[in-house]
């Protein structure tokens, strides 16, 4: 008999940090991608959509609703389930589903596999939203960082490459290998950029290659993006010329997907203090594009609908295995 489903802790809201508001932002680190200095402002309705939404407790859920509700998608977009091929350490799984529901059983990874003893699978669509800190987006806890964590969506968390000479150690955990690790479910890390029509805002999605490839299609189906936006993924190498951890504005799917904003510099992300106040999102941000990207990622990011059957067969002797 396989282990029972992992009991989930009620999640809302998961962010332990203060609400973001409008306003300027601090100067950025050298590196990362730059773009123009004048912004697109608010959406045509004059509202900021779901960005910086505050819960009744006064804590932020980042730029999204932790309930997984739709946000910012074009009504004309295609939201049908679509198979997404995946490779890497997936215990035989070869396909995820864009717009799929996820779910299935949480199982213990068997001793002969990488990350033996940790749990894998069971994450559902309405649990993909994280927040603005690395280590968010896990359904059952709110820890900062990704060291020793399970894999509720099977996919591994993004890594930010080698140590850049600054920033807290939690950002650079080595256990998931390099950005080019082919054992990563979905393949090595990749990135895609999406610009506003006037080019003043540039957002980046970072995840495994299969996920980024799928999300490029979904974003282009649902959002209006500038002509220089990505049509294919490019490798994410984790260098200073790539998007940086202090530019992250939202994580998803157990921190296996990151959304970053060029020229944003959240110094709180670099701090050892988990209660450091995040830098507010800049007032030049294009909320229409931000909300569309945020909602599309949450709805369309590929999910595996159940833990691999071979793992279920192997887990009957692993009930007492300790997590790494």
PDB file of C-alpha atoms in Angstrom:
ATOM      1  CA  UNK A   1       0.000   0.000   0.000  1.00  0.00           C
ATOM      2  CA  UNK A   2       1.322   3.455  -0.890  1.00  0.00           C
ATOM      3  CA  UNK A   3       1.447   6.310   1.639  1.00  0.00           C
ATOM      4  CA  UNK A   4      -1.700   8.322   2.061  1.00  0.00           C
ATOM      5  CA  UNK A   5      -1.917  11.784   0.574  1.00  0.00           C
ATOM      6  CA  UNK A   6       0.057  14.380   2.448  1.00  0.00           C
ATOM      7  CA  UNK A   7      -2.239  16.402   4.668  1.00  0.00           C
ATOM      8  CA  UNK A   8      -2.184  19.999   3.518  1.00  0.00           C
ATOM      9  CA  UNK A   9      -2.091  23.005   5.795  1.00  0.00           C
ATOM     10  CA  UNK A  10      -4.568  25.762   4.965  1.00  0.00           C
ATOM     11  CA  UNK A  11      -2.606  28.123   2.798  1.00  0.00           C
ATOM     12  CA  UNK A  12      -4.131  31.576   2.584  1.00  0.00           C
ATOM     13  CA  UNK A  13      -2.306  33.857   2.754  1.00  0.00           C
ATOM     14  CA  UNK A  14       1.185  32.399   2.465  1.00  0.00           C
ATOM     15  CA  UNK A  15       3.311  35.540   2.254  1.00  0.00           C
ATOM     16  CA  UNK A  16       4.823  36.621   5.568  1.00  0.00           C
ATOM     17  CA  UNK A  17       5.898  39.978   4.271  1.00  0.00           C
ATOM     18  CA  UNK A  18       4.267  43.377   3.890  1.00  0.00           C
ATOM     19  CA  UNK A  19       2.099  44.462   1.035  1.00  0.00           C
ATOM     20  CA  UNK A  20       3.761  46.084  -1.935  1.00  0.00           C
ATOM     21  CA  UNK A  21       2.416  49.387  -3.130  1.00  0.00           C
ATOM     22  CA  UNK A  22       3.045  51.744  -6.001  1.00  0.00           C
ATOM     23  CA  UNK A  23       6.002  54.088  -6.094  1.00  0.00           C
ATOM     24  CA  UNK A  24       9.591  54.205  -7.120  1.00  0.00           C
ATOM     25  CA  UNK A  25      12.286  51.616  -6.683  1.00  0.00           C
ATOM     26  CA  UNK A  26      15.870  51.626  -5.533  1.00  0.00           C
ATOM     27  CA  UNK A  27      18.853  51.565  -7.802  1.00  0.00           C
ATOM     28  CA  UNK A  28      19.612  48.151  -9.300  1.00  0.00           C
ATOM     29  CA  UNK A  29      22.694  46.018  -9.084  1.00  0.00           C
ATOM     30  CA  UNK A  30      24.992  45.980 -12.039  1.00  0.00           C
ATOM     31  CA  UNK A  31      23.831  43.310 -14.452  1.00  0.00           C
ATOM     32  CA  UNK A  32      20.396  42.079 -15.320  1.00  0.00           C
ATOM     33  CA  UNK A  33      18.464  43.418 -18.282  1.00  0.00           C
ATOM     34  CA  UNK A  34      17.640  47.083 -18.691  1.00  0.00           C
ATOM     35  CA  UNK A  35      15.070  48.892 -20.748  1.00  0.00           C
ATOM     36  CA  UNK A  36      13.538  52.348 -21.106  1.00  0.00           C
ATOM     37  CA  UNK A  37      12.849  54.575 -18.137  1.00  0.00           C
ATOM     38  CA  UNK A  38       9.342  55.768 -18.875  1.00  0.00           C
ATOM     39  CA  UNK A  39       6.521  53.412 -18.007  1.00  0.00           C
ATOM     40  CA  UNK A  40       3.202  52.438 -19.467  1.00  0.00           C
ATOM     41  CA  UNK A  41       1.385  53.340 -16.290  1.00  0.00           C
ATOM     42  CA  UNK A  42      -1.841  51.692 -15.208  1.00  0.00           C
ATOM     43  CA  UNK A  43      -4.226  49.677 -17.270  1.00  0.00           C
ATOM     44  CA  UNK A  44      -6.909  51.414 -19.318  1.00  0.00           C
ATOM     45  CA  UNK A  45      -9.351  51.083 -16.449  1.00  0.00           C
ATOM     46  CA  UNK A  46      -7.030  53.043 -14.166  1.00  0.00           C
ATOM     47  CA  UNK A  47      -6.827  50.127 -11.782  1.00  0.00           C
ATOM     48  CA  UNK A  48      -3.855  48.042 -10.762  1.00  0.00           C
ATOM     49  CA  UNK A  49      -5.675  44.754 -11.029  1.00  0.00           C
ATOM     50  CA  UNK A  50      -4.424  42.084  -8.649  1.00  0.00           C
ATOM     51  CA  UNK A  51      -0.962  43.582  -8.115  1.00  0.00           C
ATOM     52  CA  UNK A  52      -0.121  44.051  -4.472  1.00  0.00           C
ATOM     53  CA  UNK A  53      -3.434  42.631  -3.318  1.00  0.00           C
ATOM     54  CA  UNK A  54      -3.737  42.697   0.461  1.00  0.00           C
ATOM     55  CA  UNK A  55      -5.471  40.067   2.520  1.00  0.00           C
ATOM     56  CA  UNK A  56      -7.650  40.769   5.527  1.00  0.00           C
ATOM     57  CA  UNK A  57      -4.719  39.887   7.759  1.00  0.00           C
ATOM     58  CA  UNK A  58      -2.687  42.756   6.321  1.00  0.00           C
ATOM     59  CA  UNK A  59      -0.166  40.434   4.723  1.00  0.00           C
ATOM     60  CA  UNK A  60       0.583  40.366   1.039  1.00  0.00           C
ATOM     61  CA  UNK A  61      -0.141  37.544  -1.373  1.00  0.00           C
ATOM     62  CA  UNK A  62       2.386  39.055  -3.801  1.00  0.00           C
ATOM     63  CA  UNK A  63       0.830  40.051  -7.116  1.00  0.00           C
ATOM     64  CA  UNK A  64      -1.668  37.201  -7.132  1.00  0.00           C
ATOM     65  CA  UNK A  65      -4.568  35.635  -5.361  1.00  0.00           C
ATOM     66  CA  UNK A  66      -3.496  32.589  -3.356  1.00  0.00           C
ATOM     67  CA  UNK A  67      -6.802  30.974  -4.276  1.00  0.00           C
ATOM     68  CA  UNK A  68      -5.672  30.549  -7.859  1.00  0.00           C
ATOM     69  CA  UNK A  69      -8.454  32.644  -9.363  1.00  0.00           C
ATOM     70  CA  UNK A  70      -8.156  33.919 -12.906  1.00  0.00           C
ATOM     71  CA  UNK A  71      -6.387  37.237 -13.297  1.00  0.00           C
ATOM     72  CA  UNK A  72      -5.685  39.389 -16.294  1.00  0.00           C
ATOM     73  CA  UNK A  73      -6.167  36.846 -19.078  1.00  0.00           C
ATOM     74  CA  UNK A  74      -7.594  37.779 -22.410  1.00  0.00           C
ATOM     75  CA  UNK A  75     -10.999  36.174 -22.903  1.00  0.00           C
ATOM     76  CA  UNK A  76     -10.026  35.252 -26.450  1.00  0.00           C
ATOM     77  CA  UNK A  77      -7.120  33.038 -25.418  1.00  0.00           C
ATOM     78  CA  UNK A  78      -7.073  29.274 -25.791  1.00  0.00           C
ATOM     79  CA  UNK A  79      -7.266  27.565 -22.388  1.00  0.00           C
ATOM     80  CA  UNK A  80      -7.657  23.959 -23.573  1.00  0.00           C
ATOM     81  CA  UNK A  81      -5.413  21.364 -21.972  1.00  0.00           C
ATOM     82  CA  UNK A  82      -2.290  20.749 -24.008  1.00  0.00           C
ATOM     83  CA  UNK A  83       0.307  17.970 -23.538  1.00  0.00           C
ATOM     84  CA  UNK A  84       3.828  19.168 -22.782  1.00  0.00           C
ATOM     85  CA  UNK A  85       6.725  16.698 -23.185  1.00  0.00           C
ATOM     86  CA  UNK A  86       9.074  16.570 -20.192  1.00  0.00           C
ATOM     87  CA  UNK A  87      12.425  14.897 -19.677  1.00  0.00           C
ATOM     88  CA  UNK A  88      14.812  14.556 -16.754  1.00  0.00           C
ATOM     89  CA  UNK A  89      14.344  12.901 -13.376  1.00  0.00           C
ATOM     90  CA  UNK A  90      10.601  12.256 -13.529  1.00  0.00           C
ATOM     91  CA  UNK A  91      10.541   8.498 -12.772  1.00  0.00           C
ATOM     92  CA  UNK A  92       9.203   7.706 -16.209  1.00  0.00           C
ATOM     93  CA  UNK A  93       6.746  10.554 -16.595  1.00  0.00           C
ATOM     94  CA  UNK A  94       7.033  11.977 -20.100  1.00  0.00           C
ATOM     95  CA  UNK A  95       4.107  14.393 -20.253  1.00  0.00           C
ATOM     96  CA  UNK A  96       2.647  17.264 -18.247  1.00  0.00           C
ATOM     97  CA  UNK A  97      -0.489  19.223 -19.123  1.00  0.00           C
ATOM     98  CA  UNK A  98      -0.732  22.944 -19.765  1.00  0.00           C
ATOM     99  CA  UNK A  99      -3.998  24.078 -18.145  1.00  0.00           C
ATOM    100  CA  UNK A 100      -4.260  20.636 -16.516  1.00  0.00           C
ATOM    101  CA  UNK A 101      -5.643  20.279 -12.972  1.00  0.00           C
ATOM    102  CA  UNK A 102      -2.645  18.544 -11.402  1.00  0.00           C
ATOM    103  CA  UNK A 103      -3.365  16.540  -8.269  1.00  0.00           C
ATOM    104  CA  UNK A 104      -3.012  12.836  -7.663  1.00  0.00           C
ATOM    105  CA  UNK A 105      -1.228  11.266  -4.704  1.00  0.00           C
ATOM    106  CA  UNK A 106       1.780  12.598  -2.856  1.00  0.00           C
ATOM    107  CA  UNK A 107       4.279   9.743  -2.666  1.00  0.00           C
ATOM    108  CA  UNK A 108       7.704   9.186  -1.187  1.00  0.00           C
ATOM    109  CA  UNK A 109      10.555   9.027  -3.692  1.00  0.00           C
ATOM    110  CA  UNK A 110      12.159   5.551  -3.449  1.00  0.00           C
ATOM    111  CA  UNK A 111      15.669   4.957  -2.206  1.00  0.00           C
ATOM    112  CA  UNK A 112      17.182   4.208  -5.623  1.00  0.00           C
ATOM    113  CA  UNK A 113      16.141   7.608  -6.995  1.00  0.00           C
ATOM    114  CA  UNK A 114      17.609  11.091  -6.669  1.00  0.00           C
ATOM    115  CA  UNK A 115      16.226  12.936  -3.606  1.00  0.00           C
ATOM    116  CA  UNK A 116      15.106   9.638  -2.080  1.00  0.00           C
ATOM    117  CA  UNK A 117      12.823  10.012   0.905  1.00  0.00           C
ATOM    118  CA  UNK A 118      11.328  13.326  -0.123  1.00  0.00           C
ATOM    119  CA  UNK A 119       7.706  13.631  -1.198  1.00  0.00           C
ATOM    120  CA  UNK A 120       6.678  14.225  -4.790  1.00  0.00           C
ATOM    121  CA  UNK A 121       3.438  15.063  -6.556  1.00  0.00           C
ATOM    122  CA  UNK A 122      -0.068  15.956  -5.474  1.00  0.00           C
ATOM    123  CA  UNK A 123       0.045  19.701  -6.184  1.00  0.00           C
ATOM    124  CA  UNK A 124      -3.080  21.117  -7.824  1.00  0.00           C
ATOM    125  CA  UNK A 125      -3.819  24.064 -10.083  1.00  0.00           C
ATOM    126  CA  UNK A 126      -5.239  26.225  -7.307  1.00  0.00           C
ATOM    127  CA  UNK A 127      -1.996  25.803  -5.329  1.00  0.00           C
ATOM    128  CA  UNK A 128       0.484  27.084  -7.908  1.00  0.00           C
ATOM    129  CA  UNK A 129       0.614  30.699  -6.724  1.00  0.00           C
ATOM    130  CA  UNK A 130       3.526  31.606  -4.524  1.00  0.00           C
ATOM    131  CA  UNK A 131       4.589  35.115  -3.670  1.00  0.00           C
ATOM    132  CA  UNK A 132       7.629  37.341  -4.092  1.00  0.00           C
ATOM    133  CA  UNK A 133      10.107  35.372  -1.989  1.00  0.00           C
ATOM    134  CA  UNK A 134      12.250  32.417  -3.046  1.00  0.00           C
ATOM    135  CA  UNK A 135      10.773  29.313  -1.474  1.00  0.00           C
ATOM    136  CA  UNK A 136       7.132  30.347  -1.862  1.00  0.00           C
ATOM    137  CA  UNK A 137       4.513  28.447  -3.832  1.00  0.00           C
ATOM    138  CA  UNK A 138       4.663  25.251  -1.761  1.00  0.00           C
ATOM    139  CA  UNK A 139       1.162  24.095  -0.759  1.00  0.00           C
ATOM    140  CA  UNK A 140       2.053  22.938   2.745  1.00  0.00           C
ATOM    141  CA  UNK A 141       4.507  25.420   4.274  1.00  0.00           C
ATOM    142  CA  UNK A 142       5.877  28.956   4.055  1.00  0.00           C
ATOM    143  CA  UNK A 143       9.617  28.531   4.470  1.00  0.00           C
ATOM    144  CA  UNK A 144      12.104  30.866   2.846  1.00  0.00           C
ATOM    145  CA  UNK A 145      14.557  29.070   0.567  1.00  0.00           C
ATOM    146  CA  UNK A 146      14.383  25.662  -1.094  1.00  0.00           C
ATOM    147  CA  UNK A 147      16.913  23.532   0.781  1.00  0.00           C
ATOM    148  CA  UNK A 148      15.681  20.032   1.608  1.00  0.00           C
ATOM    149  CA  UNK A 149      12.171  20.648   0.314  1.00  0.00           C
ATOM    150  CA  UNK A 150       9.838  18.168  -1.327  1.00  0.00           C
ATOM    151  CA  UNK A 151       8.445  18.400  -4.849  1.00  0.00           C
ATOM    152  CA  UNK A 152       4.667  18.888  -4.664  1.00  0.00           C
ATOM    153  CA  UNK A 153       4.528  19.530  -8.417  1.00  0.00           C
ATOM    154  CA  UNK A 154       7.392  17.116  -9.294  1.00  0.00           C
ATOM    155  CA  UNK A 155       9.361  19.997 -10.882  1.00  0.00           C
ATOM    156  CA  UNK A 156      12.454  21.273  -9.081  1.00  0.00           C
ATOM    157  CA  UNK A 157      12.818  24.876  -7.892  1.00  0.00           C
ATOM    158  CA  UNK A 158      14.710  27.315 -10.077  1.00  0.00           C
ATOM    159  CA  UNK A 159      18.328  27.988  -9.129  1.00  0.00           C
ATOM    160  CA  UNK A 160      20.027  31.339  -9.466  1.00  0.00           C
ATOM    161  CA  UNK A 161      23.406  30.033 -10.604  1.00  0.00           C
ATOM    162  CA  UNK A 162      26.703  30.417  -8.804  1.00  0.00           C
ATOM    163  CA  UNK A 163      27.296  32.896  -6.006  1.00  0.00           C
ATOM    164  CA  UNK A 164      27.517  36.404  -7.450  1.00  0.00           C
ATOM    165  CA  UNK A 165      29.573  37.873  -4.622  1.00  0.00           C
ATOM    166  CA  UNK A 166      26.560  39.312  -2.829  1.00  0.00           C
ATOM    167  CA  UNK A 167      23.235  38.154  -1.441  1.00  0.00           C
ATOM    168  CA  UNK A 168      22.123  35.694   1.216  1.00  0.00           C
ATOM    169  CA  UNK A 169      23.230  32.029   1.019  1.00  0.00           C
ATOM    170  CA  UNK A 170      19.624  30.761   0.780  1.00  0.00           C
ATOM    171  CA  UNK A 171      19.546  32.010  -2.826  1.00  0.00           C
ATOM    172  CA  UNK A 172      22.397  29.768  -3.932  1.00  0.00           C
ATOM    173  CA  UNK A 173      21.660  26.272  -2.611  1.00  0.00           C
ATOM    174  CA  UNK A 174      23.765  23.788  -4.634  1.00  0.00           C
ATOM    175  CA  UNK A 175      21.682  20.628  -4.157  1.00  0.00           C
ATOM    176  CA  UNK A 176      19.708  20.998  -7.408  1.00  0.00           C
ATOM    177  CA  UNK A 177      22.821  21.296  -9.532  1.00  0.00           C
ATOM    178  CA  UNK A 178      23.665  23.907 -12.111  1.00  0.00           C
ATOM    179  CA  UNK A 179      21.255  25.755 -14.361  1.00  0.00           C
ATOM    180  CA  UNK A 180      22.219  23.342 -17.155  1.00  0.00           C
ATOM    181  CA  UNK A 181      21.477  20.174 -15.150  1.00  0.00           C
ATOM    182  CA  UNK A 182      19.812  17.733 -17.568  1.00  0.00           C
ATOM    183  CA  UNK A 183      18.364  15.704 -14.676  1.00  0.00           C
ATOM    184  CA  UNK A 184      16.025  18.588 -13.908  1.00  0.00           C
ATOM    185  CA  UNK A 185      12.403  17.677 -14.783  1.00  0.00           C
ATOM    186  CA  UNK A 186      11.609  19.511 -17.986  1.00  0.00           C
ATOM    187  CA  UNK A 187      15.272  19.954 -18.865  1.00  0.00           C
ATOM    188  CA  UNK A 188      17.835  22.680 -18.099  1.00  0.00           C
ATOM    189  CA  UNK A 189      16.678  26.109 -17.014  1.00  0.00           C
ATOM    190  CA  UNK A 190      15.562  28.511 -19.716  1.00  0.00           C
ATOM    191  CA  UNK A 191      14.138  32.006 -19.933  1.00  0.00           C
ATOM    192  CA  UNK A 192      11.772  34.030 -22.099  1.00  0.00           C
ATOM    193  CA  UNK A 193      11.281  37.789 -22.183  1.00  0.00           C
ATOM    194  CA  UNK A 194       8.017  39.625 -22.760  1.00  0.00           C
ATOM    195  CA  UNK A 195       8.008  43.353 -23.416  1.00  0.00           C
ATOM    196  CA  UNK A 196       5.198  45.876 -23.409  1.00  0.00           C
ATOM    197  CA  UNK A 197       4.189  47.318 -26.763  1.00  0.00           C
ATOM    198  CA  UNK A 198       6.248  50.475 -26.258  1.00  0.00           C
ATOM    199  CA  UNK A 199       9.214  48.497 -24.926  1.00  0.00           C
ATOM    200  CA  UNK A 200       9.305  50.259 -21.557  1.00  0.00           C
ATOM    201  CA  UNK A 201       8.635  47.125 -19.484  1.00  0.00           C
ATOM    202  CA  UNK A 202      10.459  43.826 -19.845  1.00  0.00           C
ATOM    203  CA  UNK A 203       9.384  40.778 -17.852  1.00  0.00           C
ATOM    204  CA  UNK A 204      11.170  37.414 -17.796  1.00  0.00           C
ATOM    205  CA  UNK A 205       9.840  33.940 -17.102  1.00  0.00           C
ATOM    206  CA  UNK A 206      12.450  31.489 -15.792  1.00  0.00           C
ATOM    207  CA  UNK A 207      11.823  27.760 -15.461  1.00  0.00           C
ATOM    208  CA  UNK A 208      12.793  24.438 -17.013  1.00  0.00           C
ATOM    209  CA  UNK A 209      12.961  24.361 -20.801  1.00  0.00           C
ATOM    210  CA  UNK A 210       9.677  22.464 -21.297  1.00  0.00           C
ATOM    211  CA  UNK A 211       7.752  24.830 -19.042  1.00  0.00           C
ATOM    212  CA  UNK A 212       9.162  27.963 -20.678  1.00  0.00           C
ATOM    213  CA  UNK A 213       8.439  26.599 -24.159  1.00  0.00           C
ATOM    214  CA  UNK A 214       4.832  25.912 -23.182  1.00  0.00           C
ATOM    215  CA  UNK A 215       4.347  29.269 -21.459  1.00  0.00           C
ATOM    216  CA  UNK A 216       5.621  31.178 -24.499  1.00  0.00           C
ATOM    217  CA  UNK A 217       2.711  29.683 -26.439  1.00  0.00           C
ATOM    218  CA  UNK A 218       0.210  30.405 -23.662  1.00  0.00           C
ATOM    219  CA  UNK A 219       1.367  33.985 -23.124  1.00  0.00           C
ATOM    220  CA  UNK A 220       1.252  34.762 -26.834  1.00  0.00           C
ATOM    221  CA  UNK A 221      -2.237  33.264 -27.011  1.00  0.00           C
ATOM    222  CA  UNK A 222      -3.504  35.397 -24.139  1.00  0.00           C
ATOM    223  CA  UNK A 223      -1.470  38.587 -23.773  1.00  0.00           C
ATOM    224  CA  UNK A 224      -0.561  41.520 -25.998  1.00  0.00           C
ATOM    225  CA  UNK A 225       3.242  41.690 -26.063  1.00  0.00           C
ATOM    226  CA  UNK A 226       5.820  43.751 -27.910  1.00  0.00           C
ATOM    227  CA  UNK A 227       7.510  42.673 -31.156  1.00  0.00           C
ATOM    228  CA  UNK A 228      10.788  41.797 -29.461  1.00  0.00           C
ATOM    229  CA  UNK A 229       9.226  39.278 -27.065  1.00  0.00           C
ATOM    230  CA  UNK A 230      10.506  35.705 -27.103  1.00  0.00           C
ATOM    231  CA  UNK A 231       9.217  33.149 -29.562  1.00  0.00           C
ATOM    232  CA  UNK A 232      11.557  30.380 -28.363  1.00  0.00           C
ATOM    233  CA  UNK A 233      13.302  29.809 -25.015  1.00  0.00           C
ATOM    234  CA  UNK A 234      16.940  30.710 -24.500  1.00  0.00           C
ATOM    235  CA  UNK A 235      19.227  29.123 -21.889  1.00  0.00           C
ATOM    236  CA  UNK A 236      19.294  30.633 -18.421  1.00  0.00           C
ATOM    237  CA  UNK A 237      22.895  30.499 -17.228  1.00  0.00           C
ATOM    238  CA  UNK A 238      22.550  32.326 -13.927  1.00  0.00           C
ATOM    239  CA  UNK A 239      25.160  34.951 -14.778  1.00  0.00           C
ATOM    240  CA  UNK A 240      25.040  38.655 -13.956  1.00  0.00           C
ATOM    241  CA  UNK A 241      23.751  39.356 -17.472  1.00  0.00           C
ATOM    242  CA  UNK A 242      20.712  37.131 -16.851  1.00  0.00           C
ATOM    243  CA  UNK A 243      17.697  38.039 -14.689  1.00  0.00           C
ATOM    244  CA  UNK A 244      18.727  38.243 -11.035  1.00  0.00           C
ATOM    245  CA  UNK A 245      17.031  37.034  -7.831  1.00  0.00           C
ATOM    246  CA  UNK A 246      16.493  40.601  -6.615  1.00  0.00           C
ATOM    247  CA  UNK A 247      14.422  41.240  -9.760  1.00  0.00           C
ATOM    248  CA  UNK A 248      11.899  38.486  -8.953  1.00  0.00           C
ATOM    249  CA  UNK A 249       8.362  39.715  -8.370  1.00  0.00           C
ATOM    250  CA  UNK A 250       6.511  36.389  -8.207  1.00  0.00           C
ATOM    251  CA  UNK A 251       7.175  32.652  -7.840  1.00  0.00           C
ATOM    252  CA  UNK A 252       4.873  29.800  -8.832  1.00  0.00           C
ATOM    253  CA  UNK A 253       4.609  26.018  -8.615  1.00  0.00           C
ATOM    254  CA  UNK A 254       6.852  25.524  -5.568  1.00  0.00           C
ATOM    255  CA  UNK A 255       9.334  28.148  -6.805  1.00  0.00           C
ATOM    256  CA  UNK A 256       9.938  26.165  -9.998  1.00  0.00           C
ATOM    257  CA  UNK A 257       8.824  29.190 -12.040  1.00  0.00           C
ATOM    258  CA  UNK A 258       9.941  32.778 -11.465  1.00  0.00           C
ATOM    259  CA  UNK A 259       8.620  36.005 -12.980  1.00  0.00           C
ATOM    260  CA  UNK A 260      11.117  38.878 -12.930  1.00  0.00           C
ATOM    261  CA  UNK A 261      11.040  42.533 -13.928  1.00  0.00           C
ATOM    262  CA  UNK A 262      14.037  44.259 -15.516  1.00  0.00           C
ATOM    263  CA  UNK A 263      15.313  47.306 -13.577  1.00  0.00           C
ATOM    264  CA  UNK A 264      13.511  46.282 -10.387  1.00  0.00           C
ATOM    265  CA  UNK A 265      15.823  45.833  -7.404  1.00  0.00           C
ATOM    266  CA  UNK A 266      14.314  44.201  -4.311  1.00  0.00           C
ATOM    267  CA  UNK A 267      17.184  44.423  -1.834  1.00  0.00           C
ATOM    268  CA  UNK A 268      15.091  42.506   0.719  1.00  0.00           C
ATOM    269  CA  UNK A 269      15.536  39.369  -1.396  1.00  0.00           C
ATOM    270  CA  UNK A 270      19.295  39.633  -0.825  1.00  0.00           C
ATOM    271  CA  UNK A 271      18.988  39.945   2.940  1.00  0.00           C
ATOM    272  CA  UNK A 272      19.527  37.222   5.525  1.00  0.00           C
ATOM    273  CA  UNK A 273      16.550  38.687   7.382  1.00  0.00           C
ATOM    274  CA  UNK A 274      13.369  36.830   6.318  1.00  0.00           C
ATOM    275  CA  UNK A 275      11.263  39.719   7.628  1.00  0.00           C
ATOM    276  CA  UNK A 276      12.989  42.415   5.584  1.00  0.00           C
ATOM    277  CA  UNK A 277      10.456  44.712   3.923  1.00  0.00           C
ATOM    278  CA  UNK A 278      10.389  44.192   0.144  1.00  0.00           C
ATOM    279  CA  UNK A 279      10.969  47.172  -2.119  1.00  0.00           C
ATOM    280  CA  UNK A 280       7.719  48.433  -3.600  1.00  0.00           C
ATOM    281  CA  UNK A 281       6.968  47.710  -7.227  1.00  0.00           C
ATOM    282  CA  UNK A 282       7.859  50.726  -9.392  1.00  0.00           C
ATOM    283  CA  UNK A 283       5.179  53.170 -10.487  1.00  0.00           C
ATOM    284  CA  UNK A 284       6.168  52.765 -14.138  1.00  0.00           C
ATOM    285  CA  UNK A 285       5.128  49.115 -14.254  1.00  0.00           C
ATOM    286  CA  UNK A 286       2.624  48.106 -16.935  1.00  0.00           C
ATOM    287  CA  UNK A 287      -0.113  46.507 -14.835  1.00  0.00           C
ATOM    288  CA  UNK A 288      -2.069  45.302 -17.832  1.00  0.00           C
ATOM    289  CA  UNK A 289       0.814  43.154 -19.050  1.00  0.00           C
ATOM    290  CA  UNK A 290       1.825  42.164 -15.524  1.00  0.00           C
ATOM    291  CA  UNK A 291      -1.661  40.947 -14.648  1.00  0.00           C
ATOM    292  CA  UNK A 292      -1.976  39.041 -17.914  1.00  0.00           C
ATOM    293  CA  UNK A 293       1.384  37.316 -17.429  1.00  0.00           C
ATOM    294  CA  UNK A 294       0.590  36.526 -13.811  1.00  0.00           C
ATOM    295  CA  UNK A 295      -2.834  35.084 -14.563  1.00  0.00           C
ATOM    296  CA  UNK A 296      -1.671  33.141 -17.609  1.00  0.00           C
ATOM    297  CA  UNK A 297       1.234  31.529 -15.769  1.00  0.00           C
ATOM    298  CA  UNK A 298      -1.054  30.452 -12.933  1.00  0.00           C
ATOM    299  CA  UNK A 299      -3.651  28.982 -15.285  1.00  0.00           C
ATOM    300  CA  UNK A 300      -1.393  27.483 -17.929  1.00  0.00           C
ATOM    301  CA  UNK A 301       1.845  26.383 -16.252  1.00  0.00           C
ATOM    302  CA  UNK A 302       2.222  22.649 -17.009  1.00  0.00           C
ATOM    303  CA  UNK A 303       1.260  20.292 -14.188  1.00  0.00           C
ATOM    304  CA  UNK A 304       1.634  16.545 -13.790  1.00  0.00           C
ATOM    305  CA  UNK A 305      -1.732  15.067 -12.977  1.00  0.00           C
ATOM    306  CA  UNK A 306      -0.550  12.241 -10.705  1.00  0.00           C
ATOM    307  CA  UNK A 307       2.638  10.852  -9.199  1.00  0.00           C
ATOM    308  CA  UNK A 308       4.344   8.260 -11.348  1.00  0.00           C
ATOM    309  CA  UNK A 309       2.920   4.746 -10.923  1.00  0.00           C
ATOM    310  CA  UNK A 310       6.381   3.215 -10.534  1.00  0.00           C
ATOM    311  CA  UNK A 311       6.980   5.375  -7.470  1.00  0.00           C
ATOM    312  CA  UNK A 312       3.714   4.191  -5.947  1.00  0.00           C
ATOM    313  CA  UNK A 313       4.817   0.582  -6.349  1.00  0.00           C
ATOM    314  CA  UNK A 314       8.188   1.294  -4.722  1.00  0.00           C
ATOM    315  CA  UNK A 315       7.054   3.317  -1.723  1.00  0.00           C
ATOM    316  CA  UNK A 316       5.577   0.595   0.473  1.00  0.00           C
ATOM    317  CA  UNK A 317       8.901   0.103   2.288  1.00  0.00           C
ATOM    318  CA  UNK A 318       9.626   3.804   2.617  1.00  0.00           C
ATOM    319  CA  UNK A 319       6.938   5.024   4.980  1.00  0.00           C
ATOM    320  CA  UNK A 320       9.436   5.915   7.681  1.00  0.00           C
ATOM    321  CA  UNK A 321      12.082   7.377   5.385  1.00  0.00           C
ATOM    322  CA  UNK A 322      13.278  10.740   6.650  1.00  0.00           C
ATOM    323  CA  UNK A 323      13.291  13.737   4.364  1.00  0.00           C
ATOM    324  CA  UNK A 324      16.651  15.061   3.234  1.00  0.00           C
TER     325      UNK A 324
END
